[in-house]
PDB file of C-alpha atoms in Angstrom:
ATOM      1  CA  MET A   1      21.505   7.796  39.995  1.00 35.00           C
ATOM      2  CA  THR A   2      25.116   7.761  38.870  1.00 41.00           C
ATOM      3  CA  LYS A   3      26.231   6.811  35.363  1.00 44.00           C
ATOM      4  CA  SER A   4      27.782   3.578  36.675  1.00 44.00           C
ATOM      5  CA  LEU A   5      24.317   2.364  37.741  1.00 56.00           C
ATOM      6  CA  LEU A   6      22.696   3.099  34.397  1.00 72.00           C
ATOM      7  CA  SER A   7      22.448   0.730  31.461  1.00 89.00           C
ATOM      8  CA  PRO A   8      24.736   1.416  28.484  1.00 97.00           C
ATOM      9  CA  ASP A   9      23.318   3.718  25.833  1.00 97.00           C
ATOM     10  CA  TYR A  10      24.073   5.086  22.362  1.00 98.00           C
ATOM     11  CA  SER A  11      25.419   8.490  23.467  1.00 97.00           C
ATOM     12  CA  LEU A  12      29.091   7.806  22.667  1.00 98.00           C
ATOM     13  CA  GLU A  13      28.112   6.559  19.235  1.00 98.00           C
ATOM     14  CA  ALA A  14      25.863   9.590  18.706  1.00 97.00           C
ATOM     15  CA  ASP A  15      28.739  11.909  19.616  1.00 97.00           C
ATOM     16  CA  ALA A  16      30.985  10.178  17.068  1.00 97.00           C
ATOM     17  CA  LEU A  17      28.288  10.510  14.398  1.00 97.00           C
ATOM     18  CA  LYS A  18      28.078  14.247  15.118  1.00 97.00           C
ATOM     19  CA  ARG A  19      31.833  14.482  14.574  1.00 96.00           C
ATOM     20  CA  GLY A  20      31.452  12.955  11.116  1.00 97.00           C
ATOM     21  CA  ALA A  21      31.812   9.204  11.671  1.00 97.00           C
ATOM     22  CA  ARG A  22      29.518   6.995   9.604  1.00 96.00           C
ATOM     23  CA  LEU A  23      30.109   3.440  10.851  1.00 98.00           C
ATOM     24  CA  ILE A  24      31.051   2.925  14.493  1.00 98.00           C
ATOM     25  CA  ALA A  25      32.171  -0.389  15.933  1.00 98.00           C
ATOM     26  CA  GLY A  26      32.213  -1.365  19.578  1.00 98.00           C
ATOM     27  CA  VAL A  27      35.109  -3.656  20.512  1.00 98.00           C
ATOM     28  CA  ASP A  28      35.657  -5.800  23.600  1.00 98.00           C
ATOM     29  CA  GLU A  29      37.574  -8.884  24.605  1.00 98.00           C
ATOM     30  CA  VAL A  30      37.154 -11.675  27.101  1.00 98.00           C
ATOM     31  CA  GLY A  31      39.662 -14.081  28.559  1.00 98.00           C
ATOM     32  CA  ARG A  32      42.597 -12.082  29.902  1.00 97.00           C
ATOM     33  CA  GLY A  33      42.505 -13.752  33.315  1.00 97.00           C
ATOM     34  CA  PRO A  34      42.167 -17.484  32.585  1.00 98.00           C
ATOM     35  CA  LEU A  35      45.052 -19.938  32.870  1.00 98.00           C
ATOM     36  CA  ALA A  36      43.913 -21.773  29.733  1.00 98.00           C
ATOM     37  CA  GLY A  37      42.355 -21.117  26.364  1.00 98.00           C
ATOM     38  CA  PRO A  38      42.540 -18.263  23.879  1.00 98.00           C
ATOM     39  CA  VAL A  39      41.691 -14.622  24.396  1.00 98.00           C
ATOM     40  CA  THR A  40      38.646 -13.739  22.286  1.00 98.00           C
ATOM     41  CA  ALA A  41      37.552 -10.366  20.921  1.00 98.00           C
ATOM     42  CA  ALA A  42      34.462  -9.179  19.101  1.00 98.00           C
ATOM     43  CA  ALA A  43      33.673  -6.100  17.046  1.00 98.00           C
ATOM     44  CA  VAL A  44      30.064  -5.077  16.493  1.00 98.00           C
ATOM     45  CA  ILE A  45      28.522  -2.362  14.321  1.00 98.00           C
ATOM     46  CA  LEU A  46      24.952  -1.708  15.428  1.00 98.00           C
ATOM     47  CA  ASP A  47      22.157  -0.440  13.230  1.00 97.00           C
ATOM     48  CA  PRO A  48      20.846   2.575  15.213  1.00 96.00           C
ATOM     49  CA  ALA A  49      17.311   1.721  14.116  1.00 96.00           C
ATOM     50  CA  ARG A  50      17.522  -1.909  15.263  1.00 97.00           C
ATOM     51  CA  ILE A  51      19.370  -1.974  18.578  1.00 97.00           C
ATOM     52  CA  PRO A  52      18.319  -4.999  20.655  1.00 97.00           C
ATOM     53  CA  GLN A  53      16.715  -4.184  23.989  1.00 96.00           C
ATOM     54  CA  GLY A  54      18.610  -5.185  27.103  1.00 96.00           C
ATOM     55  CA  LEU A  55      22.216  -4.900  25.901  1.00 97.00           C
ATOM     56  CA  ASN A  56      24.525  -4.722  28.898  1.00 95.00           C
ATOM     57  CA  ASP A  57      27.870  -5.840  30.264  1.00 93.00           C
ATOM     58  CA  SER A  58      27.897  -9.578  29.528  1.00 94.00           C
ATOM     59  CA  LYS A  59      28.828 -10.354  33.151  1.00 91.00           C
ATOM     60  CA  LYS A  60      25.542  -8.788  34.304  1.00 94.00           C
ATOM     61  CA  LEU A  61      23.413 -11.048  32.109  1.00 96.00           C
ATOM     62  CA  SER A  62      22.355 -14.647  32.542  1.00 95.00           C
ATOM     63  CA  ALA A  63      23.716 -17.243  30.133  1.00 93.00           C
ATOM     64  CA  LYS A  64      20.234 -17.602  28.641  1.00 96.00           C
ATOM     65  CA  ARG A  65      19.861 -13.846  28.087  1.00 97.00           C
ATOM     66  CA  ARG A  66      23.352 -13.602  26.567  1.00 97.00           C
ATOM     67  CA  ALA A  67      22.451 -16.346  24.099  1.00 96.00           C
ATOM     68  CA  GLU A  68      19.187 -14.628  23.168  1.00 97.00           C
ATOM     69  CA  LEU A  69      20.918 -11.297  22.581  1.00 98.00           C
ATOM     70  CA  ALA A  70      23.739 -12.919  20.607  1.00 97.00           C
ATOM     71  CA  ALA A  71      21.207 -14.547  18.294  1.00 97.00           C
ATOM     72  CA  GLU A  72      19.413 -11.230  17.842  1.00 98.00           C
ATOM     73  CA  LEU A  73      22.673  -9.382  17.167  1.00 98.00           C
ATOM     74  CA  ALA A  74      23.550 -11.904  14.472  1.00 97.00           C
ATOM     75  CA  GLU A  75      20.345 -10.868  12.692  1.00 97.00           C
ATOM     76  CA  VAL A  76      20.497  -7.076  13.021  1.00 98.00           C
ATOM     77  CA  ALA A  77      24.183  -6.088  13.387  1.00 98.00           C
ATOM     78  CA  GLN A  78      27.540  -6.582  11.742  1.00 98.00           C
ATOM     79  CA  VAL A  79      29.546  -8.942  13.926  1.00 98.00           C
ATOM     80  CA  SER A  80      33.131 -10.183  13.796  1.00 98.00           C
ATOM     81  CA  ILE A  81      34.937 -12.513  16.213  1.00 98.00           C
ATOM     82  CA  ALA A  82      38.672 -13.184  16.444  1.00 98.00           C
ATOM     83  CA  HIS A  83      41.164 -14.808  18.794  1.00 98.00           C
ATOM     84  CA  ALA A  84      44.745 -14.817  19.918  1.00 98.00           C
ATOM     85  CA  THR A  85      46.050 -18.301  20.672  1.00 98.00           C
ATOM     86  CA  VAL A  86      47.699 -19.624  23.789  1.00 98.00           C
ATOM     87  CA  GLU A  87      50.981 -19.663  21.861  1.00 98.00           C
ATOM     88  CA  GLU A  88      50.542 -15.996  20.949  1.00 98.00           C
ATOM     89  CA  ILE A  89      49.662 -15.112  24.538  1.00 98.00           C
ATOM     90  CA  ASP A  90      52.856 -16.783  25.763  1.00 98.00           C
ATOM     91  CA  ALA A  91      54.995 -15.192  23.049  1.00 98.00           C
ATOM     92  CA  LEU A  92      53.598 -11.659  23.213  1.00 97.00           C
ATOM     93  CA  ASN A  93      52.082 -11.226  26.728  1.00 97.00           C
ATOM     94  CA  ILE A  94      48.387 -11.138  27.501  1.00 97.00           C
ATOM     95  CA  LEU A  95      47.875  -7.404  26.885  1.00 97.00           C
ATOM     96  CA  ARG A  96      49.421  -7.454  23.419  1.00 97.00           C
ATOM     97  CA  ALA A  97      47.611 -10.698  22.567  1.00 98.00           C
ATOM     98  CA  SER A  98      44.295  -9.146  23.652  1.00 98.00           C
ATOM     99  CA  HIS A  99      44.976  -6.155  21.406  1.00 98.00           C
ATOM    100  CA  LEU A 100      45.904  -8.473  18.544  1.00 98.00           C
ATOM    101  CA  ALA A 101      42.557 -10.254  18.897  1.00 98.00           C
ATOM    102  CA  MET A 102      40.810  -6.870  18.865  1.00 98.00           C
ATOM    103  CA  GLU A 103      42.680  -5.787  15.726  1.00 98.00           C
ATOM    104  CA  ARG A 104      41.718  -9.037  14.009  1.00 98.00           C
ATOM    105  CA  ALA A 105      38.067  -8.653  15.000  1.00 98.00           C
ATOM    106  CA  ILE A 106      37.939  -5.138  13.540  1.00 98.00           C
ATOM    107  CA  LEU A 107      39.612  -6.278  10.324  1.00 97.00           C
ATOM    108  CA  GLY A 108      37.110  -9.134  10.075  1.00 98.00           C
ATOM    109  CA  LEU A 109      34.078  -6.872   9.788  1.00 98.00           C
ATOM    110  CA  ALA A 110      32.402  -7.118   6.382  1.00 97.00           C
ATOM    111  CA  VAL A 111      32.369  -3.316   6.098  1.00 96.00           C
ATOM    112  CA  ALA A 112      35.224  -1.387   7.673  1.00 96.00           C
ATOM    113  CA  PRO A 113      34.219   1.081  10.394  1.00 98.00           C
ATOM    114  CA  ASP A 114      35.624   4.592  10.361  1.00 96.00           C
ATOM    115  CA  HIS A 115      35.583   4.887  14.163  1.00 98.00           C
ATOM    116  CA  VAL A 116      35.887   2.316  16.955  1.00 98.00           C
ATOM    117  CA  LEU A 117      34.974   2.428  20.629  1.00 98.00           C
ATOM    118  CA  ILE A 118      37.352   0.189  22.557  1.00 98.00           C
ATOM    119  CA  ASP A 119      36.746  -1.126  26.049  1.00 98.00           C
ATOM    120  CA  GLY A 120      39.645  -0.203  28.319  1.00 96.00           C
ATOM    121  CA  ASN A 121      42.246   2.542  28.426  1.00 96.00           C
ATOM    122  CA  MET A 122      44.618   1.625  25.604  1.00 96.00           C
ATOM    123  CA  VAL A 123      44.223   1.713  21.821  1.00 97.00           C
ATOM    124  CA  PRO A 124      45.813  -1.340  20.136  1.00 96.00           C
ATOM    125  CA  ARG A 125      48.956  -0.096  18.435  1.00 93.00           C
ATOM    126  CA  GLY A 126      48.166  -1.884  15.171  1.00 91.00           C
ATOM    127  CA  LEU A 127      45.018   0.163  14.524  1.00 94.00           C
ATOM    128  CA  SER A 128      45.158   2.723  11.734  1.00 92.00           C
ATOM    129  CA  ILE A 129      41.591   4.055  12.008  1.00 95.00           C
ATOM    130  CA  SER A 130      40.015   6.557  14.375  1.00 97.00           C
ATOM    131  CA  ALA A 131      39.586   5.062  17.838  1.00 97.00           C
ATOM    132  CA  GLU A 132      38.729   6.065  21.376  1.00 97.00           C
ATOM    133  CA  THR A 133      39.027   4.114  24.596  1.00 98.00           C
ATOM    134  CA  VAL A 134      36.154   3.818  27.037  1.00 98.00           C
ATOM    135  CA  VAL A 135      36.912   2.675  30.577  1.00 97.00           C
ATOM    136  CA  ARG A 136      34.178   0.253  31.674  1.00 95.00           C
ATOM    137  CA  GLY A 137      32.883   0.590  28.158  1.00 97.00           C
ATOM    138  CA  ASP A 138      30.586  -2.425  28.360  1.00 95.00           C
ATOM    139  CA  ALA A 139      28.571  -0.525  30.996  1.00 96.00           C
ATOM    140  CA  ARG A 140      28.510   2.727  28.994  1.00 97.00           C
ATOM    141  CA  SER A 141      28.206   1.919  25.276  1.00 98.00           C
ATOM    142  CA  VAL A 142      25.650  -0.431  23.741  1.00 98.00           C
ATOM    143  CA  SER A 143      28.096  -1.234  20.923  1.00 98.00           C
ATOM    144  CA  ILE A 144      30.795  -2.314  23.378  1.00 98.00           C
ATOM    145  CA  ALA A 145      28.198  -4.187  25.465  1.00 98.00           C
ATOM    146  CA  ALA A 146      27.142  -6.051  22.318  1.00 98.00           C
ATOM    147  CA  ALA A 147      30.780  -6.943  21.623  1.00 98.00           C
ATOM    148  CA  SER A 148      31.232  -8.185  25.194  1.00 98.00           C
ATOM    149  CA  ILE A 149      28.223 -10.489  24.820  1.00 98.00           C
ATOM    150  CA  ILE A 150      29.401 -11.923  21.495  1.00 98.00           C
ATOM    151  CA  ALA A 151      32.959 -12.457  22.738  1.00 98.00           C
ATOM    152  CA  LYS A 152      31.866 -14.188  25.940  1.00 98.00           C
ATOM    153  CA  ILE A 153      29.368 -16.464  24.220  1.00 97.00           C
ATOM    154  CA  CYS A 154      32.022 -17.556  21.709  1.00 98.00           C
ATOM    155  CA  ARG A 155      34.814 -18.109  24.220  1.00 98.00           C
ATOM    156  CA  ASP A 156      32.560 -19.970  26.655  1.00 97.00           C
ATOM    157  CA  ARG A 157      31.647 -22.385  23.853  1.00 97.00           C
ATOM    158  CA  ILE A 158      35.318 -22.923  23.038  1.00 98.00           C
ATOM    159  CA  MET A 159      36.104 -23.752  26.661  1.00 98.00           C
ATOM    160  CA  TRP A 160      33.089 -26.074  26.915  1.00 98.00           C
ATOM    161  CA  ASP A 161      34.307 -27.947  23.842  1.00 98.00           C
ATOM    162  CA  LEU A 162      37.854 -28.176  25.238  1.00 98.00           C
ATOM    163  CA  ALA A 163      36.442 -29.503  28.508  1.00 98.00           C
ATOM    164  CA  GLN A 164      35.061 -32.528  26.651  1.00 98.00           C
ATOM    165  CA  HIS A 165      38.588 -33.417  25.511  1.00 98.00           C
ATOM    166  CA  TYR A 166      40.334 -32.497  28.769  1.00 98.00           C
ATOM    167  CA  PRO A 167      37.992 -33.529  31.598  1.00 97.00           C
ATOM    168  CA  GLY A 168      38.813 -32.807  35.205  1.00 97.00           C
ATOM    169  CA  TYR A 169      39.782 -29.136  34.970  1.00 98.00           C
ATOM    170  CA  GLY A 170      36.212 -27.834  35.187  1.00 98.00           C
ATOM    171  CA  TRP A 171      36.539 -25.674  32.083  1.00 98.00           C
ATOM    172  CA  GLU A 172      32.857 -26.174  31.292  1.00 97.00           C
ATOM    173  CA  THR A 173      32.055 -24.030  34.356  1.00 97.00           C
ATOM    174  CA  ASN A 174      35.224 -22.031  35.208  1.00 98.00           C
ATOM    175  CA  MET A 175      36.025 -21.259  31.534  1.00 98.00           C
ATOM    176  CA  GLY A 176      39.730 -21.653  32.272  1.00 98.00           C
ATOM    177  CA  TYR A 177      39.834 -19.144  35.111  1.00 98.00           C
ATOM    178  CA  PRO A 178      41.941 -20.105  38.157  1.00 97.00           C
ATOM    179  CA  SER A 179      39.188 -21.615  40.281  1.00 97.00           C
ATOM    180  CA  LYS A 180      40.044 -23.926  43.172  1.00 96.00           C
ATOM    181  CA  CYS A 181      38.999 -26.922  41.059  1.00 96.00           C
ATOM    182  CA  HIS A 182      41.144 -25.821  38.143  1.00 97.00           C
ATOM    183  CA  LYS A 183      44.253 -25.200  40.234  1.00 96.00           C
ATOM    184  CA  SER A 184      43.813 -28.526  42.005  1.00 96.00           C
ATOM    185  CA  ALA A 185      43.541 -30.323  38.651  1.00 97.00           C
ATOM    186  CA  LEU A 186      46.678 -28.561  37.421  1.00 95.00           C
ATOM    187  CA  GLU A 187      48.592 -29.994  40.370  1.00 93.00           C
ATOM    188  CA  ASN A 188      47.067 -33.487  40.169  1.00 95.00           C
ATOM    189  CA  ILE A 189      46.584 -34.029  36.407  1.00 95.00           C
ATOM    190  CA  GLY A 190      49.181 -31.689  34.977  1.00 95.00           C
ATOM    191  CA  VAL A 191      49.481 -29.054  32.277  1.00 96.00           C
ATOM    192  CA  THR A 192      47.651 -29.404  28.943  1.00 97.00           C
ATOM    193  CA  PRO A 193      48.612 -27.924  25.554  1.00 97.00           C
ATOM    194  CA  HIS A 194      45.878 -25.332  26.136  1.00 98.00           C
ATOM    195  CA  HIS A 195      47.404 -23.897  29.303  1.00 98.00           C
ATOM    196  CA  ARG A 196      49.204 -20.564  29.207  1.00 98.00           C
ATOM    197  CA  ARG A 197      52.758 -21.385  30.183  1.00 97.00           C
ATOM    198  CA  SER A 198      53.665 -17.751  30.828  1.00 96.00           C
ATOM    199  CA  PHE A 199      51.044 -17.474  33.591  1.00 97.00           C
ATOM    200  CA  LYS A 200      52.546 -17.950  37.042  1.00 94.00           C
ATOM    201  CA  PRO A 201      50.462 -20.905  38.376  1.00 93.00           C
ATOM    202  CA  VAL A 202      51.175 -22.895  35.197  1.00 96.00           C
ATOM    203  CA  HIS A 203      54.800 -21.796  34.990  1.00 94.00           C
ATOM    204  CA  ASN A 204      55.400 -22.805  38.611  1.00 92.00           C
ATOM    205  CA  ILE A 205      54.032 -26.319  38.066  1.00 89.00           C
ATOM    206  CA  LEU A 206      56.181 -26.774  34.953  1.00 87.00           C
ATOM    207  CA  TYR A 207      59.206 -25.528  36.882  1.00 70.00           C
ATOM    208  CA  GLN A 208      58.500 -27.970  39.715  1.00 70.00           C
ATOM    209  CA  ASP A 209      58.190 -30.824  37.220  1.00 57.00           C
ATOM    210  CA  GLU A 210      61.525 -29.862  35.660  1.00 52.00           C
ATOM    211  CA  MET A 211      63.172 -29.802  39.093  1.00 48.00           C
ATOM    212  CA  ILE A 212      61.791 -33.254  39.926  1.00 54.00           C
ATOM    213  CA  SER A 213      62.741 -34.787  36.589  1.00 55.00           C
ATOM    214  CA  GLY A 214      66.121 -33.073  36.667  1.00 49.00           C
TER     215      GLY A 214
END
């Protein structure tokens, strides 16, 4: 069985502990691809003696299981959640905004970690502590998997709440991603304040509206 088919484990954290780290945070974000809503990041420091069973990439878990694990993590781990707004996404670009959310999540931890495991292949440039990137980290590290669960739970709730104020876009199910329903609503209802204007499908509709009104 290859590593990609295994569940995430604590080996990356254990290696960092052997190198002298004391507190290790897993960091992940969710929401790079949607046309609407913030990008959300979470940082989680697990207690090695109280790691919840079943931690995995949030996309591989049911909504019910994610909620159960999030509740358990709130009891046994240090957790921090942060966001970058739609305005920041449009001003900075989605990659930099994602990194900004990650930096904020790390800074929000009650006790500062001395090493972080970051999902992806780039370390946010604003970090001043020891960090390593882990490609497909949510499938390899339980700390990153925990962060992916927390971030997704939080962002999904944000999009569900926004859907109550902006019905018709299907955000309660597509979470702002460019589903057929969402793109159709963009064309028929229009752009909301929560849409990312720098993203091409939204930008194109705004440009068409300007051409018509002009």
